[in-house]
Coordinates of C-alpha atoms and ligand atoms in Angstrom, one line a residue:
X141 CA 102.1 85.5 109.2
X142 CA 99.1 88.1 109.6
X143 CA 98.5 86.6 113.2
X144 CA 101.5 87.6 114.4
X145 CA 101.1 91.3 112.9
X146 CA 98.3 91.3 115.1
X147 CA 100.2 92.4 118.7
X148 CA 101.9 95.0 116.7
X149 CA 97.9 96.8 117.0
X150 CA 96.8 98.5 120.0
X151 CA 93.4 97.7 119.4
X152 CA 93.7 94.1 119.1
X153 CA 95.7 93.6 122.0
X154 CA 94.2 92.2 125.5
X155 CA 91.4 89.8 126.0
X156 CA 88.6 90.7 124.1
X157 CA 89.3 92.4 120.7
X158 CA 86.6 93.4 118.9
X159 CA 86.7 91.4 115.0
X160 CA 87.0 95.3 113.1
X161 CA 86.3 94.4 109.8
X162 CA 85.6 97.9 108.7
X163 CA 89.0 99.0 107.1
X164 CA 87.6 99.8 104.0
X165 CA 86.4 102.8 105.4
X166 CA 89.4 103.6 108.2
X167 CA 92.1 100.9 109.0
X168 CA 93.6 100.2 112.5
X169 CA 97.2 101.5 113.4
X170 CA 100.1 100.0 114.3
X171 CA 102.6 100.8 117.1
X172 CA 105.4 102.2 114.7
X173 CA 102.9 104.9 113.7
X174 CA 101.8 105.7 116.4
X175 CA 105.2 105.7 118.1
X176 CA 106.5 108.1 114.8
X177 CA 103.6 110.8 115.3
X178 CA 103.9 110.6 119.4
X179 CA 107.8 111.6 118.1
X180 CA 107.2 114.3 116.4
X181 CA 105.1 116.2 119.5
X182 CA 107.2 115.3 121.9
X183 CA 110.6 115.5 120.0
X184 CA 110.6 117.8 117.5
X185 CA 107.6 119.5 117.4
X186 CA 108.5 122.2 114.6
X187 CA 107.8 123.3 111.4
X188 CA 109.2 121.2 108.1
X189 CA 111.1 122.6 105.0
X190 CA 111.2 126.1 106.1
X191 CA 113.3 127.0 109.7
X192 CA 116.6 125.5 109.6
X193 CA 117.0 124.6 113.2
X194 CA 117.8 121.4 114.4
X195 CA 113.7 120.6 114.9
X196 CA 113.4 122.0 111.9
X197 CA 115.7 120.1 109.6
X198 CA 114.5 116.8 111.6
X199 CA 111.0 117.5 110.3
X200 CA 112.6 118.3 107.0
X201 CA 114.9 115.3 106.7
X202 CA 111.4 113.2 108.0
X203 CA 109.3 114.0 105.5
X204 CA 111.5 113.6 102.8
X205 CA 112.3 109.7 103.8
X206 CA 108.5 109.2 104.1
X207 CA 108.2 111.1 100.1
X208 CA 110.4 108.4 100.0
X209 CA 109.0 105.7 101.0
X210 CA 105.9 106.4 99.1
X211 CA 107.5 106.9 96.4
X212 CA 109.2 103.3 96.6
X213 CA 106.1 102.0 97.8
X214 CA 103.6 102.9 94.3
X215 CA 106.6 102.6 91.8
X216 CA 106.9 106.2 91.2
X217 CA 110.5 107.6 89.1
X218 CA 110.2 110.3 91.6
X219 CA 109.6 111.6 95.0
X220 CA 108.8 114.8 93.6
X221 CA 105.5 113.1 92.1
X222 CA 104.5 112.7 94.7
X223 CA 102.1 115.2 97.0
X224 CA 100.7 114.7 100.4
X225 CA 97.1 115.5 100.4
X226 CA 94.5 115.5 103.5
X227 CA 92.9 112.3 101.2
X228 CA 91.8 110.7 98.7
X229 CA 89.1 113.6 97.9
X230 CA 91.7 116.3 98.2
X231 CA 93.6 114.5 96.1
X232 CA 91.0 113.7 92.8
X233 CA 90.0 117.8 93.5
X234 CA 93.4 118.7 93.3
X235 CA 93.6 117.2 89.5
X236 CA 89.5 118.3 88.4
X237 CA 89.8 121.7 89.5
X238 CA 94.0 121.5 88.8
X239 CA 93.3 121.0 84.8
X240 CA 91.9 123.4 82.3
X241 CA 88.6 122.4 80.8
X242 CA 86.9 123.8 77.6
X243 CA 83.0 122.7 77.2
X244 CA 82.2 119.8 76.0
X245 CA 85.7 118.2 77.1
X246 CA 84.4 114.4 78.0
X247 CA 85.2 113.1 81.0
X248 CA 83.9 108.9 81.7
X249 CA 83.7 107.6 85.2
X250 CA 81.8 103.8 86.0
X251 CA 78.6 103.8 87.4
X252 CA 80.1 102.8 90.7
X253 CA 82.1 105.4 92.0
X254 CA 82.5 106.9 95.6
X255 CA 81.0 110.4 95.5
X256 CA 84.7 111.7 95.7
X257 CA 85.3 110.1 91.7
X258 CA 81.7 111.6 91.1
X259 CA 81.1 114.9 92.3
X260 CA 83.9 116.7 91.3
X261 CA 83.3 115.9 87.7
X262 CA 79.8 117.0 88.3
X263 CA 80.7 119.7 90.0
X264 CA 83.2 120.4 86.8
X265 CA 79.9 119.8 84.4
X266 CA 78.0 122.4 86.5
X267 CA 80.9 124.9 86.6
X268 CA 82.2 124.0 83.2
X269 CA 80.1 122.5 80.8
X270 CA 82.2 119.5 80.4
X271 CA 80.2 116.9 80.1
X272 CA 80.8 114.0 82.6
X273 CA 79.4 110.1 81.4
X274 CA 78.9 107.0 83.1
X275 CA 79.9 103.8 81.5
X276 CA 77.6 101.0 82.6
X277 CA 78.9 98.2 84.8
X278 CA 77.5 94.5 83.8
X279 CA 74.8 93.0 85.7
X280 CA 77.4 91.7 88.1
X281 CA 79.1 95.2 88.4
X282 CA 82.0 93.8 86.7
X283 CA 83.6 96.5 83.8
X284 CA 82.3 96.3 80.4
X285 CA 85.8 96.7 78.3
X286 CA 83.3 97.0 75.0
X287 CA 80.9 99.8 76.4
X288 CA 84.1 101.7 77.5
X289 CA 85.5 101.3 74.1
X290 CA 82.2 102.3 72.4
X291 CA 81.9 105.1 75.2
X292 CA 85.6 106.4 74.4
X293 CA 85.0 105.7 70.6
X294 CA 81.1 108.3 71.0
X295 CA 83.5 111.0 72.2
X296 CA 84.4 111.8 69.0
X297 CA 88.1 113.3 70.0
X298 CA 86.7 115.0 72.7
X299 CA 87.8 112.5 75.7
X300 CA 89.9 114.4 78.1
X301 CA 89.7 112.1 81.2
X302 CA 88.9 108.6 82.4
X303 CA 88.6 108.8 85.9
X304 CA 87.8 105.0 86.9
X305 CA 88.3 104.3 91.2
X306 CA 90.8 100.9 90.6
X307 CA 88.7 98.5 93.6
X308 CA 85.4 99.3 94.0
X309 CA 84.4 100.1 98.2
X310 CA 80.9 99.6 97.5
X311 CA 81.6 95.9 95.9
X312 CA 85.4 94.8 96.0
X313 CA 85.3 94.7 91.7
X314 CA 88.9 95.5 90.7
X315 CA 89.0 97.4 87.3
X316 CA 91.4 96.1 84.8
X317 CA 93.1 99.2 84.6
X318 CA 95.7 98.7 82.7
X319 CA 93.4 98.1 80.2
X320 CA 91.7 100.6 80.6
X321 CA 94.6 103.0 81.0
X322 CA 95.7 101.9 76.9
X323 CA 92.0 102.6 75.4
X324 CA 91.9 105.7 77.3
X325 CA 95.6 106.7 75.7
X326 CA 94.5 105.7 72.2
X327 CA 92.1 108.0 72.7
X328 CA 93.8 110.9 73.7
X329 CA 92.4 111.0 77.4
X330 CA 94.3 111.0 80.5
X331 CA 93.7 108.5 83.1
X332 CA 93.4 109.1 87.1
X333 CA 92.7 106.0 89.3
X334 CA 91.0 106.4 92.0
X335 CA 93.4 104.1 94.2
X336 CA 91.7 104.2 97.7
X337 CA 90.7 100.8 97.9
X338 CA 93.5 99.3 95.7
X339 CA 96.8 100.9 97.2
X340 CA 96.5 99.5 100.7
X341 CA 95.3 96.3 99.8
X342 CA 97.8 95.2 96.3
X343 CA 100.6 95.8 94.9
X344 CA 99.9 98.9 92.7
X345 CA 102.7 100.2 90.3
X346 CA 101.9 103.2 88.4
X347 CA 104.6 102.3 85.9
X348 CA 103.1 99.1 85.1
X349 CA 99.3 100.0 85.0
X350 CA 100.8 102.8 82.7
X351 CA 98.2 105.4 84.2
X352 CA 98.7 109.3 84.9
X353 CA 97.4 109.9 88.3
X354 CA 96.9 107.9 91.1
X355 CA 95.0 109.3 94.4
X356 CA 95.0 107.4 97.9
X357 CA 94.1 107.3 100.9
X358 CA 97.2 106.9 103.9
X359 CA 94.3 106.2 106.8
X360 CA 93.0 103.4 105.2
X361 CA 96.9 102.0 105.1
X362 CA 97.7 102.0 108.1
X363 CA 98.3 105.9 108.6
X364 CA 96.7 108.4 110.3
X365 CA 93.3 109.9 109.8
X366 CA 93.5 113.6 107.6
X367 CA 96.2 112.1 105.5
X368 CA 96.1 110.9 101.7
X369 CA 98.6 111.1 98.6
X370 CA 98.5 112.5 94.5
X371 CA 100.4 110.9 92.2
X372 CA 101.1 112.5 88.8
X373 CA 103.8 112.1 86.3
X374 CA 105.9 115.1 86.9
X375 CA 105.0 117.0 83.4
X376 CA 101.1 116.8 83.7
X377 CA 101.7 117.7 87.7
X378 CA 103.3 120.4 86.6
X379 CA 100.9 121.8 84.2
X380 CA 98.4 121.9 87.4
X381 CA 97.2 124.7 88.4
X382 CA 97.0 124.6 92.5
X383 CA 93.6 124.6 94.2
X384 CA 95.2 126.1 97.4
X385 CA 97.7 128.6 97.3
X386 CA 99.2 130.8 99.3
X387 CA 102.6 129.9 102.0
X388 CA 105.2 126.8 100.5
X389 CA 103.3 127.2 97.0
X390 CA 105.7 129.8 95.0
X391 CA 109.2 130.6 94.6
X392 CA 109.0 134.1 94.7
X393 CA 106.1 136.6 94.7
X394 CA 105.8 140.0 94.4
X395 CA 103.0 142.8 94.8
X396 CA 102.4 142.1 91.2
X397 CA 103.2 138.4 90.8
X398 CA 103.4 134.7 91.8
X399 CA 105.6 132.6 90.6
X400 CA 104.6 129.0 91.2
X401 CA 106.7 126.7 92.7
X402 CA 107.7 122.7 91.3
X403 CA 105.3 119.9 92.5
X404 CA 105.3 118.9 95.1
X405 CA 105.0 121.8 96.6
X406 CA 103.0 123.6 94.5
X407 CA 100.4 121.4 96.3
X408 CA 100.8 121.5 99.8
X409 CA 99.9 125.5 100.4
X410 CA 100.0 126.5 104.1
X411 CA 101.6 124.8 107.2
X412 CA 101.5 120.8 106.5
X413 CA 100.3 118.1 108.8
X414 CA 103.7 117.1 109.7
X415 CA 103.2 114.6 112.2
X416 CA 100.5 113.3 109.6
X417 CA 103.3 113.2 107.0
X418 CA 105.7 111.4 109.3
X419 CA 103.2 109.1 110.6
X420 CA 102.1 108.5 106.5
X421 CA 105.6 107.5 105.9
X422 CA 105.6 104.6 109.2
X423 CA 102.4 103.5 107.9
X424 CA 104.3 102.9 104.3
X425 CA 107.3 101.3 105.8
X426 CA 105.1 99.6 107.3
X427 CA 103.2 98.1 104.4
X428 CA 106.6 97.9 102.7
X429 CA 107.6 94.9 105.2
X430 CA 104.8 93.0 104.1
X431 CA 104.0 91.1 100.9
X432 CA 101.6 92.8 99.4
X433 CA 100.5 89.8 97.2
X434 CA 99.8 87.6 100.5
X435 CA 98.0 90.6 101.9
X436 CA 95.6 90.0 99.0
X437 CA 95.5 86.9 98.7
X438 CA 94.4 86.6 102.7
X439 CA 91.8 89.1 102.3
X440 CA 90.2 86.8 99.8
X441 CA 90.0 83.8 101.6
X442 CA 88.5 85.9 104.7
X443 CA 85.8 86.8 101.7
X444 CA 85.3 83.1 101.1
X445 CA 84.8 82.8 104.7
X446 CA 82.8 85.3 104.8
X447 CA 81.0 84.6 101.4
X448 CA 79.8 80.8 102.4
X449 CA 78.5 81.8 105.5
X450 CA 76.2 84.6 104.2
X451 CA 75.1 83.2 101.0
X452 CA 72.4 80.9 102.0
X453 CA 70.7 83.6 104.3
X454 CA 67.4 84.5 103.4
X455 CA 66.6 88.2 102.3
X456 CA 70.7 88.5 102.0
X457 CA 71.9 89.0 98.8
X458 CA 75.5 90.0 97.9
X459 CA 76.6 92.8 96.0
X460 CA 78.6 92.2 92.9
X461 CA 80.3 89.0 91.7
X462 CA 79.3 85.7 93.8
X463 CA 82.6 84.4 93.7
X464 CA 84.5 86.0 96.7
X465 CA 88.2 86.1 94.6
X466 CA 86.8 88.4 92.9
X467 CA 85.4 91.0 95.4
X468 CA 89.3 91.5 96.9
X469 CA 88.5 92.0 101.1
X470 CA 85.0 93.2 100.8
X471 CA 81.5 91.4 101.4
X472 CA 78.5 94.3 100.4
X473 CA 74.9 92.8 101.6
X474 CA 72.2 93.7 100.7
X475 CA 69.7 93.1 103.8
X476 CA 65.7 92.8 102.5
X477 CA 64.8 91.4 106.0
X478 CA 66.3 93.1 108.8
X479 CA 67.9 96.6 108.3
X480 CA 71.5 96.8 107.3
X481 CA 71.9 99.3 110.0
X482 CA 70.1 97.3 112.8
X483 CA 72.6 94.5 111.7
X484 CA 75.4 96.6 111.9
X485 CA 74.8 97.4 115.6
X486 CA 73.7 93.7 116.5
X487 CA 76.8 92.6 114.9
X488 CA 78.8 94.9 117.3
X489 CA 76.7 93.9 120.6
X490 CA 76.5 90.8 120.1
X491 CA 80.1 89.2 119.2
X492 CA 82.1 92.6 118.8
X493 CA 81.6 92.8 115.3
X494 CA 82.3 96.2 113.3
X495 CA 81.2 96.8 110.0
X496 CA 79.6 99.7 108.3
X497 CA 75.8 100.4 106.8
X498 CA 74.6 102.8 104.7
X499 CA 75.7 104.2 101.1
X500 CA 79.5 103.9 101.4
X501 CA 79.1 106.8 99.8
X502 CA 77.9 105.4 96.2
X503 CA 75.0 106.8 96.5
X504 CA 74.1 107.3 92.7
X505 CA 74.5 103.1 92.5
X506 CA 72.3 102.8 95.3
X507 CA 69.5 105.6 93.7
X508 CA 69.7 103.9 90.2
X509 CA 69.4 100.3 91.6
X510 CA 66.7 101.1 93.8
X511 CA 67.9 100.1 96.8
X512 CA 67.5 103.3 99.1
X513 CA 68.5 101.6 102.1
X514 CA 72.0 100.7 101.5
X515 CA 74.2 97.8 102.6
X516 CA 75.9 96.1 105.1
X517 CA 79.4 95.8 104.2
X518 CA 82.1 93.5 106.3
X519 CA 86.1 94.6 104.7
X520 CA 88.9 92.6 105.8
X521 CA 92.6 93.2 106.2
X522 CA 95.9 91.6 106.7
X523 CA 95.0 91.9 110.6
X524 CA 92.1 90.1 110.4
X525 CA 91.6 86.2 111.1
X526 CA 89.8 83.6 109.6
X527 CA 88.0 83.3 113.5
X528 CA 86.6 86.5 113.0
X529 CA 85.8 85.8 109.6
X530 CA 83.2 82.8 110.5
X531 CA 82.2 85.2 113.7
X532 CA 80.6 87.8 111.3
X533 CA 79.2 85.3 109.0
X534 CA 77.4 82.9 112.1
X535 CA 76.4 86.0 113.9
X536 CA 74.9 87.6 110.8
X537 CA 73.1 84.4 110.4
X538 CA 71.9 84.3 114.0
X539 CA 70.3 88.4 113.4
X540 CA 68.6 87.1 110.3
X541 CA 67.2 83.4 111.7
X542 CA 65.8 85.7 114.6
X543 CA 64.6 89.0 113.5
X544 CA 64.0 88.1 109.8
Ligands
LIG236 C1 86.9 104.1 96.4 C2 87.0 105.2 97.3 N1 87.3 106.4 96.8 C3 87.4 107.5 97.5 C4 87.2 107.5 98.9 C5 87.4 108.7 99.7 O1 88.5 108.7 100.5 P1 88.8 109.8 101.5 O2 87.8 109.8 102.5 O3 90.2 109.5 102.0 O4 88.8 111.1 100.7 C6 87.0 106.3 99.5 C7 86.7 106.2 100.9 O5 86.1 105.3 101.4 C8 86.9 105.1 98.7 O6 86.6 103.9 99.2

């Protein structure tokens, strides 16, 4: 099945594909994407929900199938819930700096959170005075369900938010959110997932992990880059203020007054990223072909792959769990021997390779483990082969046997 997906990318067509397992950070795109957003520039390259034209109401009609299709595509009761956002980032600012916050109003995040789960909440506890805590991962970085409790439980009423990211990019951990989302609820507090590595890779249903918010990323699903997505349940969207208004975000104004428009539009101030929006809503049709529970599943024997081949390696150790099935498409090493970022461009020159080093952006993991140099991460998707797999792991092992 995933072979045959494989012609429909650009990228991996011709001789001598490169094996890109980097689409945790940024995933390939396929021809129907690419095909939708060449559309809109050289068909109907005109402004959305505003002129009524005929370009105009095709960009209209457009981005309201692909709200759609989103929409479909996470479970949501309504496209209206649904806001297109530049990413993931935009999206987890638009709810921080969206809510009202008193001081002291708790807000818990793991200790394993891309800087866009993080920083905003410190940024809210520099701002604020809210006062942001980290619940502690095991040794493993697998969540603690009994330090959460106790964390929710040491808020003494005063948990406002759990803000957890649902699959971790630094390790491939998936939070038991559900879970989660119930404690959080008994307690009062909302519940915003940080979906970015979850969305493209299961099947996520907001109804049935019973959450709040959900932010995402549409260029690591497929979709073009400078596009993401906000869920909210339509009453708490609504009590948002916007973090960028101006043009498409009010019904009326007046010298005297705004009056703020419904989501989703409350959201999206100033000319949109249309063919971004239209593209976004290819990439979802896209995803909406496939079955999302092979999609994972494949990823995870690619980790094994992956997982067996590096394990052994001296000065390699893997980040988080051992047993691949439980670290979704991702396989985080950390390299004591030869330099994760030396790797990374070996890997590449050697056997067309592509995988990321560094920080992944987790840096505050990184700081409090002591490992300033970062990792090497390899992330698979449904595109990827189990050839390409054993490449990474074989040439990795070559790098290490030589230079180690
Ligand atoms: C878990 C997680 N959260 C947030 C982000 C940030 O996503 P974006 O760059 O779309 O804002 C990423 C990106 O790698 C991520 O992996």
């Amino acid at each position: 099945m995933m072979r045959s997906l494989r012609d429909d990318f650009p990228t991996l067509r011709g001789e001598n594909p490169p094996a890109y397992l980097d689409s945790a950070c940024v995933t390939l795109k396929p021809q129907p994407v690419i095909d939708a957003i060449m559309d809109y520039y050289t068909k109907y390259p005109s402004c959305g929900g505003r002129s009524v034209h005929r370009y105009g109401t095709h960009v209209s009609k457009a981005l309201s199938v692909a709200r759609n299709s989103i929409k479909n595509f996470i479970c949501a009761e309504h496209a209206n819930e649904v806001v297109f956002t530049r990413n993931t980032t935009h999206a987890i600012n638009q709810i921080a700096h969206g809510m009202s916050w008193s001081e002291g109003d708790v807000v818990l995040t793991t200790d394993r959170e891309h800087n866009s789960n993080l920083v905003p909440w410190l940024q809210l506890e520099q701002e604020h005075g809210i006062d942001h805590r980290v619940v502690e991962s095991n040794e493993d970085n697998s969540f603690n369900m009994e330090t959460f409790e106790e964390a929710c439980a040491d808020a003494n009423g005063r948990l406002k938010m759990v803000a957890m990211g649902h699959v971790g990019n630094l390790d491939g951990v998936t939070l038991p959110i559900k879970d989660i989302a119930k404690v959080a609820h008994d307690h009062g507090a909302l519940v915003a997932v940080d979906g970015a590595q979850s969305t493209p890779h299961m099947k996520v249903d907001v109804q049935e992990l019973g959450i709040d918010f959900l932010s995402f990323s549409i260029h690591k699903m497929c979709g073009p880059s400078g596009m993401g997505g906000l869920w909210g349940r339509y009453d708490l969207l609504d009590s948002l203020r916007t973090i960028q208004s101006g043009g498409q975000t009010v019904s009326a104004s007046s010298y005297t007054k705004a009056t703020w428009a419904p989501p989703p539009h409350r959201f999206e101030g100033g000319l949109g990223h249309f063919s971004g929006m239209i593209g976004a809503g290819a990439a979802i049709d896209y995803l909406s072909a496939l079955d999302m529970d092979a999609v994972q599943a494949h990823e995870q024997k690619l980790n094994a792959i992956m997982t067996k081949g590096v394990k052994h390696l001296d000065g390699v150790d893997i980040i988080g769990p051992q047993n691949p099935t439980k670290r979704s498409g991702i396989c985080s090493l950390l390299m004591k021997s030869v330099p994760a970022h030396e790797a990374a461009l070996l890997l590449d020159e050697a056997a067309g390779v592509m995988v990321r080093s560094g920080h992944h952006c987790v840096h505050s993991w990184f700081e409090n483990k002591g490992f300033s140099e970062g990792s090497l991460r390899a992330s698979a998707y449904f595109y990827n082969t189990e050839e390409e797999a054993k490449l990474f792991a074989d040439t990795l092992e070559e790098i290490v046997n030589t230079l180690g």
